CSV table of C-alpha atoms in Angstrom, one decimal:
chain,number,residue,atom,x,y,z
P,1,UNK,CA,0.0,0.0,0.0
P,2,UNK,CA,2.6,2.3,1.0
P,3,UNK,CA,4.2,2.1,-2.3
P,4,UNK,CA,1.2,2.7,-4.1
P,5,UNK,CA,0.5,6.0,-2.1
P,6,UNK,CA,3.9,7.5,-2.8
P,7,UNK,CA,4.6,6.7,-6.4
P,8,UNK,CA,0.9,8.1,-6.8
P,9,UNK,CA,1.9,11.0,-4.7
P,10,UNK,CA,5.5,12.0,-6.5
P,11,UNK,CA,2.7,11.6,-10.2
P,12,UNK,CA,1.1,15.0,-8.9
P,13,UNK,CA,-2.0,13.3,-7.1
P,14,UNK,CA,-3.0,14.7,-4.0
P,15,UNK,CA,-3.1,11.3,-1.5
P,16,UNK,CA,-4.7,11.0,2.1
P,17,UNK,CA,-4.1,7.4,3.8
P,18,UNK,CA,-6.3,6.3,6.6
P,19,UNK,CA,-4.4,3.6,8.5
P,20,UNK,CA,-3.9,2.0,11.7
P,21,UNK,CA,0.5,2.0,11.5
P,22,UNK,CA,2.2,4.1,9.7
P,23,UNK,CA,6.2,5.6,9.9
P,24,UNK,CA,6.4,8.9,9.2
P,25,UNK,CA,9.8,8.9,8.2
P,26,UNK,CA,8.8,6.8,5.1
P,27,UNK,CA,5.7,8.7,4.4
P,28,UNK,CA,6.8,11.9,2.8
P,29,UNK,CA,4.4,13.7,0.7
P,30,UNK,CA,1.2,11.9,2.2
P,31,UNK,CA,-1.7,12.9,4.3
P,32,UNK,CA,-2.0,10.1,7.4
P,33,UNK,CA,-5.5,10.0,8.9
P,34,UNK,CA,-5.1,7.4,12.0
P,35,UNK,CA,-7.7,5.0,12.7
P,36,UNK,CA,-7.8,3.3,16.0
P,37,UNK,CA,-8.4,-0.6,16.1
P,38,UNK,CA,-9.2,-2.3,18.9
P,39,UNK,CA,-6.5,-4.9,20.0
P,40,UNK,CA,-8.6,-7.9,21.5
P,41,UNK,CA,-10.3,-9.9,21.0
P,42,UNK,CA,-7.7,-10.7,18.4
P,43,UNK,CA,-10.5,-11.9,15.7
P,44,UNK,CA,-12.4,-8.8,16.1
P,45,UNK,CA,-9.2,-6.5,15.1
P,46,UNK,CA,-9.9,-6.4,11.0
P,47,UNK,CA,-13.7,-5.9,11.7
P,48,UNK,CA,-12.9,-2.7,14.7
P,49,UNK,CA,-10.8,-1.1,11.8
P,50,UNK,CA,-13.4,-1.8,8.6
P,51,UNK,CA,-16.2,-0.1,11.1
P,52,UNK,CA,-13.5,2.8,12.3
P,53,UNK,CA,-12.5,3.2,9.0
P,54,UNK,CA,-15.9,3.5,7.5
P,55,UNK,CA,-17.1,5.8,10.0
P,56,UNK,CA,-14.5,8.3,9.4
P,57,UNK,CA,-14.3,8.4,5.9
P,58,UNK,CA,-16.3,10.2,3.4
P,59,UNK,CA,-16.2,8.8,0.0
P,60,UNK,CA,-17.4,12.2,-1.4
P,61,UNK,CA,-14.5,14.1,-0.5
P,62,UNK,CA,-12.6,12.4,-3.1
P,63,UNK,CA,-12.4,11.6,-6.7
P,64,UNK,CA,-11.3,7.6,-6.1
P,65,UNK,CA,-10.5,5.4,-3.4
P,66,UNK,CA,-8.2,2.6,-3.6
P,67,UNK,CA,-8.6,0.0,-1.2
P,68,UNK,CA,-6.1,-3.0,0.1
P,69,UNK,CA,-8.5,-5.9,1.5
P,70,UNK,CA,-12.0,-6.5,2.7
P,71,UNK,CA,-11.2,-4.9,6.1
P,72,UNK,CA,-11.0,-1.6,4.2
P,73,UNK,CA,-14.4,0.3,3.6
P,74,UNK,CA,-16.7,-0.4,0.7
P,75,UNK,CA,-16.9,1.4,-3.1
P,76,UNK,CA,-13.6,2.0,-3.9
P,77,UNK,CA,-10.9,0.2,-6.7
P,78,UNK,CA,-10.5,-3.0,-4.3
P,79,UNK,CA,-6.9,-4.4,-4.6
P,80,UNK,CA,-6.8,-8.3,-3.8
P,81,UNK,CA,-4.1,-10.2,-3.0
P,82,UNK,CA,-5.9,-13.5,-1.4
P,83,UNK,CA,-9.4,-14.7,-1.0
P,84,UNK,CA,-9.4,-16.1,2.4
P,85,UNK,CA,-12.4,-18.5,1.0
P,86,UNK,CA,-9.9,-20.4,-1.3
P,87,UNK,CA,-6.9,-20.5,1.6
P,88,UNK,CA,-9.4,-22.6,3.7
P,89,UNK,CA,-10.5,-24.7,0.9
P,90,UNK,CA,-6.8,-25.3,0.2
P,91,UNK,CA,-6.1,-26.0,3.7
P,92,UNK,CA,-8.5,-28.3,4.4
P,93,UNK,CA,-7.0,-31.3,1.6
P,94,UNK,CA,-4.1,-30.9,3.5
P,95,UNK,CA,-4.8,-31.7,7.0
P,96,UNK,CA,-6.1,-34.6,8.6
P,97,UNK,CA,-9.2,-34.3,9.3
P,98,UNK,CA,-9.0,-34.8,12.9
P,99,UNK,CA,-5.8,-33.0,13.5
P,100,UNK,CA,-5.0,-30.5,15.9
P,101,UNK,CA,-4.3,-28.2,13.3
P,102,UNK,CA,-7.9,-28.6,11.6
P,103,UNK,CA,-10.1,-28.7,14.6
P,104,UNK,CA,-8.1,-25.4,15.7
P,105,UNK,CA,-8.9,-23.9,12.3
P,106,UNK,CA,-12.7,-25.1,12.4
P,107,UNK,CA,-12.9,-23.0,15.9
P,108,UNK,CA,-10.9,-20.1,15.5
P,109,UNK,CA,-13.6,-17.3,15.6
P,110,UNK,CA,-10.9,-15.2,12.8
P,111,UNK,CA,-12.2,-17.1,10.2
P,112,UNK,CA,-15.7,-16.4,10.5
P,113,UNK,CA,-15.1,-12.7,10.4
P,114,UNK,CA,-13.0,-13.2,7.2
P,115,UNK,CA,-15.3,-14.7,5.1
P,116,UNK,CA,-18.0,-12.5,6.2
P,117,UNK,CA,-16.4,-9.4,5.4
P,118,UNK,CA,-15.1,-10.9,2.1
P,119,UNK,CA,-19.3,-11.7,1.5
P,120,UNK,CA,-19.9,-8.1,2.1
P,121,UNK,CA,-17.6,-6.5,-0.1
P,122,UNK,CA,-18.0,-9.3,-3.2
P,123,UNK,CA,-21.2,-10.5,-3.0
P,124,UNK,CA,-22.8,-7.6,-3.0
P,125,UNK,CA,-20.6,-6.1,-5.6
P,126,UNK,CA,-19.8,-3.2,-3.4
P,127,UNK,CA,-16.8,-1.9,-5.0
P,128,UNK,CA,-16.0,0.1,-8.2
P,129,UNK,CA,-13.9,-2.1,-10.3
P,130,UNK,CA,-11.5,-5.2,-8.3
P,131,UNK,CA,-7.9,-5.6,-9.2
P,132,UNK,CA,-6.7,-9.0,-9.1
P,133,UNK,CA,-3.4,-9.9,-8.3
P,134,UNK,CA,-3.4,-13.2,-10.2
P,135,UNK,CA,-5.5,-15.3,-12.8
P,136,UNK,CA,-5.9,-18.1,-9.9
P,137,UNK,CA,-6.7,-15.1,-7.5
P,138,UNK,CA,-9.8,-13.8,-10.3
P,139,UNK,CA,-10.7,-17.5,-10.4
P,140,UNK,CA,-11.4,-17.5,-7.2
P,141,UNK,CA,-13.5,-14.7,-7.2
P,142,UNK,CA,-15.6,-15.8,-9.3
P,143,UNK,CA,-15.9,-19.2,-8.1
P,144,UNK,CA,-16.6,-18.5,-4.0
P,145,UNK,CA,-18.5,-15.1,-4.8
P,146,UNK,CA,-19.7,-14.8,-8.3
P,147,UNK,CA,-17.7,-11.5,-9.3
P,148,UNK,CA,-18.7,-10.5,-12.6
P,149,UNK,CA,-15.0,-11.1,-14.9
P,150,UNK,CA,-15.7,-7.9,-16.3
P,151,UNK,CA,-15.0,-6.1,-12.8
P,152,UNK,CA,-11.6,-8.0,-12.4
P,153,UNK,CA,-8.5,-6.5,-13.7
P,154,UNK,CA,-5.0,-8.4,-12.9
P,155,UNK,CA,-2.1,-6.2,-11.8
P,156,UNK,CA,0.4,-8.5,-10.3
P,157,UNK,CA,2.4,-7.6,-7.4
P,158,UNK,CA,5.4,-5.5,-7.2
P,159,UNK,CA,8.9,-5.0,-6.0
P,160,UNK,CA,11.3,-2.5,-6.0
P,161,UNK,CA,14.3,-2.9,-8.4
P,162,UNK,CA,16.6,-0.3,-6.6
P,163,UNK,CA,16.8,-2.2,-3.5
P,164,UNK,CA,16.2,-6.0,-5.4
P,165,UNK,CA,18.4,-6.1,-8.3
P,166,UNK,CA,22.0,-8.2,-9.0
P,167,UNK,CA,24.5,-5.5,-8.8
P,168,UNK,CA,23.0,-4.6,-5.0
P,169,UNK,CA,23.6,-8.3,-4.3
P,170,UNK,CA,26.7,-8.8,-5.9
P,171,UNK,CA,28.0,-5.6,-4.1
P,172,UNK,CA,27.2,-6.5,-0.4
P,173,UNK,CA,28.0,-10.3,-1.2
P,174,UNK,CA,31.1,-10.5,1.1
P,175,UNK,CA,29.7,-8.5,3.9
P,176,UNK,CA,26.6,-10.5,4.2
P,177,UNK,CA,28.2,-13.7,3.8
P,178,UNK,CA,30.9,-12.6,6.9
P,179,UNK,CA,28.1,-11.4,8.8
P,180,UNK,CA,26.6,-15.0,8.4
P,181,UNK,CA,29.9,-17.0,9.5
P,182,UNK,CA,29.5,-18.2,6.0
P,183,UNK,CA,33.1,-20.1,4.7
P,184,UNK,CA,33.4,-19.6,0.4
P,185,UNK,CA,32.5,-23.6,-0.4
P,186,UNK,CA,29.0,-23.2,1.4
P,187,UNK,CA,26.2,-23.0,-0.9
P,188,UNK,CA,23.6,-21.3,0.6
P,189,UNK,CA,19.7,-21.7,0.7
P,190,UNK,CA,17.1,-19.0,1.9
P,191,UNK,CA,14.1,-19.8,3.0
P,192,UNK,CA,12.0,-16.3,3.9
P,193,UNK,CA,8.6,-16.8,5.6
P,194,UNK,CA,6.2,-15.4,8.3
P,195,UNK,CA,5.1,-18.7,8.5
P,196,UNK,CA,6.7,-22.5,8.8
P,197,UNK,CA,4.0,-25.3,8.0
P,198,UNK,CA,1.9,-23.4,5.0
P,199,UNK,CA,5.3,-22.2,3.9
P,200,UNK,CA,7.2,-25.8,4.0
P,201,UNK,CA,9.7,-25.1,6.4
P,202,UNK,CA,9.6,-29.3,7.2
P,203,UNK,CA,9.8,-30.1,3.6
P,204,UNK,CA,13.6,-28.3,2.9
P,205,UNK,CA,14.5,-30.2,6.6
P,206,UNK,CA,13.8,-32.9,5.0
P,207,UNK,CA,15.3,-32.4,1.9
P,208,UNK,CA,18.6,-31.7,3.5
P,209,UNK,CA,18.2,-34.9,5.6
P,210,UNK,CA,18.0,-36.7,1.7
P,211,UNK,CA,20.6,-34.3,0.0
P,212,UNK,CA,23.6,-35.1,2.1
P,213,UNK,CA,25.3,-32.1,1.4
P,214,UNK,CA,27.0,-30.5,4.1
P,215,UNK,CA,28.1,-27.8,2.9
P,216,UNK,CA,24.6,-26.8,2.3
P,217,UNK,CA,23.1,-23.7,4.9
P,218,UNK,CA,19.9,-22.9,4.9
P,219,UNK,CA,19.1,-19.4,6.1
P,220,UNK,CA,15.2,-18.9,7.8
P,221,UNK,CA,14.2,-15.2,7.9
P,222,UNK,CA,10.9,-14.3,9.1
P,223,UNK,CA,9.1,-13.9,12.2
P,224,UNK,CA,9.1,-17.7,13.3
P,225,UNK,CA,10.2,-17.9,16.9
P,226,UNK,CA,14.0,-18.9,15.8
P,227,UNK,CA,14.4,-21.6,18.8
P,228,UNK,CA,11.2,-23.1,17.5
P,229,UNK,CA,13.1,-23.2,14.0
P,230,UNK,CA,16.2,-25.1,15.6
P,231,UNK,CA,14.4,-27.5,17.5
P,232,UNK,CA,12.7,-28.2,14.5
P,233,UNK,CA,16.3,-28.7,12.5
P,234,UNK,CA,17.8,-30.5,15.3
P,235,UNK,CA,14.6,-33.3,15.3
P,236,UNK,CA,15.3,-33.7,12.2
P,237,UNK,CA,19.0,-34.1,12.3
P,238,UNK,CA,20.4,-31.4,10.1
P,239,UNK,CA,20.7,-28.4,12.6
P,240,UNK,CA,24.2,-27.8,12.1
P,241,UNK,CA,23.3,-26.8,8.3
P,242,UNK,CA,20.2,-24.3,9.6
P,243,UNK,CA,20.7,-20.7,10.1
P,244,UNK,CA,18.2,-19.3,12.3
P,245,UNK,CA,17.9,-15.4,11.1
P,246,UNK,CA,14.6,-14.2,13.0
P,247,UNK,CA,12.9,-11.1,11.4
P,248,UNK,CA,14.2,-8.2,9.7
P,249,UNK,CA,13.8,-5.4,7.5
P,250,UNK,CA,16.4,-5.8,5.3
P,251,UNK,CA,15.7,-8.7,3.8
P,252,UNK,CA,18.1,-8.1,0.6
P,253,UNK,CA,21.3,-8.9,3.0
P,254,UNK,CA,19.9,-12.8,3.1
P,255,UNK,CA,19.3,-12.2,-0.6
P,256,UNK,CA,23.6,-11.1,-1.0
P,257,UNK,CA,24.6,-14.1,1.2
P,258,UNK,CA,22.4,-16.6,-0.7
P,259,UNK,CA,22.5,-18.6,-3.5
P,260,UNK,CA,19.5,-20.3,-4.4
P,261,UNK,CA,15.4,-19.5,-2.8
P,262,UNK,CA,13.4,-22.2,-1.6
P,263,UNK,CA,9.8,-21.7,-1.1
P,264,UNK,CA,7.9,-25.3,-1.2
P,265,UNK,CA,4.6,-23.3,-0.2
P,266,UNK,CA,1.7,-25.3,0.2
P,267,UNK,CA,-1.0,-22.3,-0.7
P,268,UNK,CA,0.1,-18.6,-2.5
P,269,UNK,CA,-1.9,-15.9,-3.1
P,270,UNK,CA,0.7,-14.1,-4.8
P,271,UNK,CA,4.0,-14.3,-3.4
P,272,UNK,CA,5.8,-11.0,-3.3
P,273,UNK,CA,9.3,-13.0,-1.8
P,274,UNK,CA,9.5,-14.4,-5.1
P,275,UNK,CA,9.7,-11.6,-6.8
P,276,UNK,CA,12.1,-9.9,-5.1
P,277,UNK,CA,14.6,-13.3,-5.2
P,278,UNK,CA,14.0,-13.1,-8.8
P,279,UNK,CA,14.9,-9.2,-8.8
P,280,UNK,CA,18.0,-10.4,-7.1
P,281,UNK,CA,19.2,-13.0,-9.5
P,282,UNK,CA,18.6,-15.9,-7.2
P,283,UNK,CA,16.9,-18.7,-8.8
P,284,UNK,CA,13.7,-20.1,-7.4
P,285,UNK,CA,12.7,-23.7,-6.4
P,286,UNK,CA,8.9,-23.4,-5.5
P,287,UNK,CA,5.3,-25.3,-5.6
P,288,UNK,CA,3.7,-25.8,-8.8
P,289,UNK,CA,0.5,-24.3,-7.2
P,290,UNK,CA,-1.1,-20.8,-8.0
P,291,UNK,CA,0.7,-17.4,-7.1
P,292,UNK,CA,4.0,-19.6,-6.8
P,293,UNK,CA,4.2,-20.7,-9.9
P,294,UNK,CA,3.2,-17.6,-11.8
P,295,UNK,CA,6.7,-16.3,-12.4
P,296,UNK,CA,8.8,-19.6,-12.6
P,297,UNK,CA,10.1,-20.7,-15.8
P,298,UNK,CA,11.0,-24.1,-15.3
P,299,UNK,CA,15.1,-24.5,-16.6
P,300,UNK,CA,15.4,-20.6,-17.2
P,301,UNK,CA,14.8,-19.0,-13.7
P,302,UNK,CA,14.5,-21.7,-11.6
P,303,UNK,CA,12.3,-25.6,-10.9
P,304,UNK,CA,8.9,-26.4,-9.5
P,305,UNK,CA,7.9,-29.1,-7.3
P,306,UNK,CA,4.5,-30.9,-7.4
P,307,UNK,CA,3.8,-31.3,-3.7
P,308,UNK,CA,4.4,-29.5,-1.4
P,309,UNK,CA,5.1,-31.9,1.6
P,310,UNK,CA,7.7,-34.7,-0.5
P,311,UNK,CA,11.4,-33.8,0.8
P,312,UNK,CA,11.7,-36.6,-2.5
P,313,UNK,CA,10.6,-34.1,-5.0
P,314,UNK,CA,12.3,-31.4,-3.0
P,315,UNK,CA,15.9,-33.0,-2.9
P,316,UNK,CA,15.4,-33.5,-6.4
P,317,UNK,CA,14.7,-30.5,-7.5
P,318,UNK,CA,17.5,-28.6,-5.4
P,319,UNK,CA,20.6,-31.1,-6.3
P,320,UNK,CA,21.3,-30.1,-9.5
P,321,UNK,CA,21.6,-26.3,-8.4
P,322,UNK,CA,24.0,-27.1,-6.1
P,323,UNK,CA,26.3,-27.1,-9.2
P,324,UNK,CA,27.6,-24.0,-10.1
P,325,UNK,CA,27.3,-23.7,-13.4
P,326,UNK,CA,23.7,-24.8,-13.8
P,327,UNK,CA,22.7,-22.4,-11.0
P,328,UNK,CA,25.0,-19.4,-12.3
P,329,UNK,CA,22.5,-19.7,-15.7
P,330,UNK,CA,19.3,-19.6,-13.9
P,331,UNK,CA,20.7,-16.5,-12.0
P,332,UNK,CA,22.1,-14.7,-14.9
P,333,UNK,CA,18.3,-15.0,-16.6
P,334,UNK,CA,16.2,-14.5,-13.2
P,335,UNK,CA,16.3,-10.5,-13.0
P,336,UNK,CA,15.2,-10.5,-16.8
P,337,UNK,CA,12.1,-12.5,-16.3
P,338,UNK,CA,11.3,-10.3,-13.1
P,339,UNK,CA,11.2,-6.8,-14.9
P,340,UNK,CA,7.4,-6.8,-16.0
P,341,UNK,CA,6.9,-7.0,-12.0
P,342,UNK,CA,8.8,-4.1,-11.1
P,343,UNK,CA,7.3,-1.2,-9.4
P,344,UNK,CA,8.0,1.2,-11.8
P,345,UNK,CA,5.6,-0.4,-14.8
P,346,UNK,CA,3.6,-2.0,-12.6
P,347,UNK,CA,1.9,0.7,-10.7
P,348,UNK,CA,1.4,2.7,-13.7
P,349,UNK,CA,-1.4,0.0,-14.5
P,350,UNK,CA,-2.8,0.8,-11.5
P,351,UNK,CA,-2.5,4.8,-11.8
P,352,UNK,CA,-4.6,4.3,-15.1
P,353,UNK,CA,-7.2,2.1,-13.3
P,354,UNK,CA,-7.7,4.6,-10.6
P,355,UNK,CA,-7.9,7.5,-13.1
P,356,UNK,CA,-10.7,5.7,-15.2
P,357,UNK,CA,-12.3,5.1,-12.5
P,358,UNK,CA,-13.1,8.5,-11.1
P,359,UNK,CA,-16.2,9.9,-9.7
């Protein structure tokens, strides 16, 4: 979102943002109207902030609204990035179920307020035009709320070249790799994620366990508790090839120390980490499922696996790259096949979208 408002902003339009966080220090140029969002219970947070929201805006006071997700207010250009619908759909062929993991999905209360607010907004087509961020995300859409295909538009996801790019790797390369402890024969896996099961964190342990590599580190940024993401390397007998990172905001120092990105997801929306991996010439191993897959040129930028829980397919997949020579190709092509996503071209599609649809 914050992207969006400042390139929009530095184009001449006048921009007000109504949000809950915001840093000033990044927001130059931008009018901040704070909205207050009550902190517990945790599953009514998203609905305090759509009713806050609503309450204190006044869609006539401006020419267009853009909003990011169903907990923002109704009748604006609606930018969607996931249908929470289709995530529980997906979730549900891969859990047991009677597992702890599915009951505790079945009863979280979050959920329910989801999907209503997703009926709200869709179902009752209360928006002025919706921006998809994939074909699978449209799909979907259409499928769990019967959107219309002629309000969809697809505008993939962004990332920023200037911070995302070889030459930005290449030149912080030896800092990041001695900031790591890293010696010059590892070769070096990153794993980025906010979350480990959906995101396959067991699947690369148990890859490594198959690979036999040790020279192989795997580096987990994110904001997984990093002693849970030890224990889980230790269990499985490869924790002195795991590099637990924790979370940061400089994610493109992981990108300098790595060489390959390994993301056996088991659901993606539209997966912004790829992107940016791409951007940095890192090749890609991934899922062959929707919003992963939508970027990967199999043999040119990096491989695809068919599920997402086989440490099999996994191993597979990640053994030839381990080679230099077939993994310096894939990087030399992977920035190439990332332009069309940059920030720069892609939020000029969504400028023009905005601008058509004006009051």
């Amino acid at each position: 979102m914050l992207e969006c408002a400042l390139f929009l902003a530095s184009r001449g339009h006048e921009i007000d943002v109504f949000a809950h966080d915001y840093d000033p220090d990044e927001a130059s140029g931008l009018r901040f109207h704070y909205v207050p969002m009550r902190q517990q219970p945790f599953f009514l947070r998203d609905q305090s902030f759509f009713r806050e929201c609503t309450r204190r805006l006044d869609p006539g006071a401006y020419d267009v609204m853009g909003t990011f997700g169903s907990v923002c207010p109704v009748g604006g250009v609606h930018f969607v990035q996931s249908v929470h619908s289709a995530w529980l759909e997906r979730s549900r062929t891969l859990r047991a179920p009677l597992s702890a993991a599915r009951i505790g999905q079945r009863l979280n209360p979050l959920h329910r307020v989801l999907l209503d607010l997703e009926e709200y907004h869709f179902r009752q087509h209360r928006y002025r035009k919706v921006i998809a961020t994939t074909p699978q995300i449209r799909d979907d859409l259409k499928r769990f709320y019967g959107v219309p295909e002629e309000d969809i538009v697809i505008i993939p996801n962004g990332f920023s070249p200037s911070e995302f790019s070889p030459e930005r790797r290449e030149a912080r390369r030896s800092e990041a790799r001695a900031h790591l402890g890293l010696r010059p024969e590892n070769v070096v896996l990153l794993f980025a994620a906010n979350e480990l099961e959906r995101k396959g964190y067991g699947t690369i342990l148990s890859a490594l366990r198959r690979l036999r590599r040790p020279e192989v580190r795997l580096l987990v940024v994110g904001k997984p508790d990093v002693s849970l993401v030890r224990r889980q390397a230790a269990q499985a007998g490869v924790g002195d090839q795991v590099i637990a990172c924790g979370p940061t905001r400089d994610v493109a120092l992981y990108h300098a120390a790595s060489d390959l990105f390994v993301l056996p997801t088991q659901y993606e929306a539209y997966c912004l980490a790829i992107l940016e991996a791409l951007g940095s010439g890192l090749p890609v191993v991934t899922t062959r499922v929707p919003g992963a897959q939508d970027a990967i040129q199999v043999g040119v930028n990096g491989a695809l696996i068919d599920d997402p829980r086989s440490g099999d397919q996994l191993a597979a997949a990640l053994e030839p790259l381990l080679e230099e020579g077939p993994r310096a190709a894939l990087s030399a092509a992977a920035p190439g096949t990332a332009r069309q996503y940059q920030w720069p071209v892609v939020l000029k599609r969504y400028e023009q979208l905005l601008l058509d649809c004006r009051n």
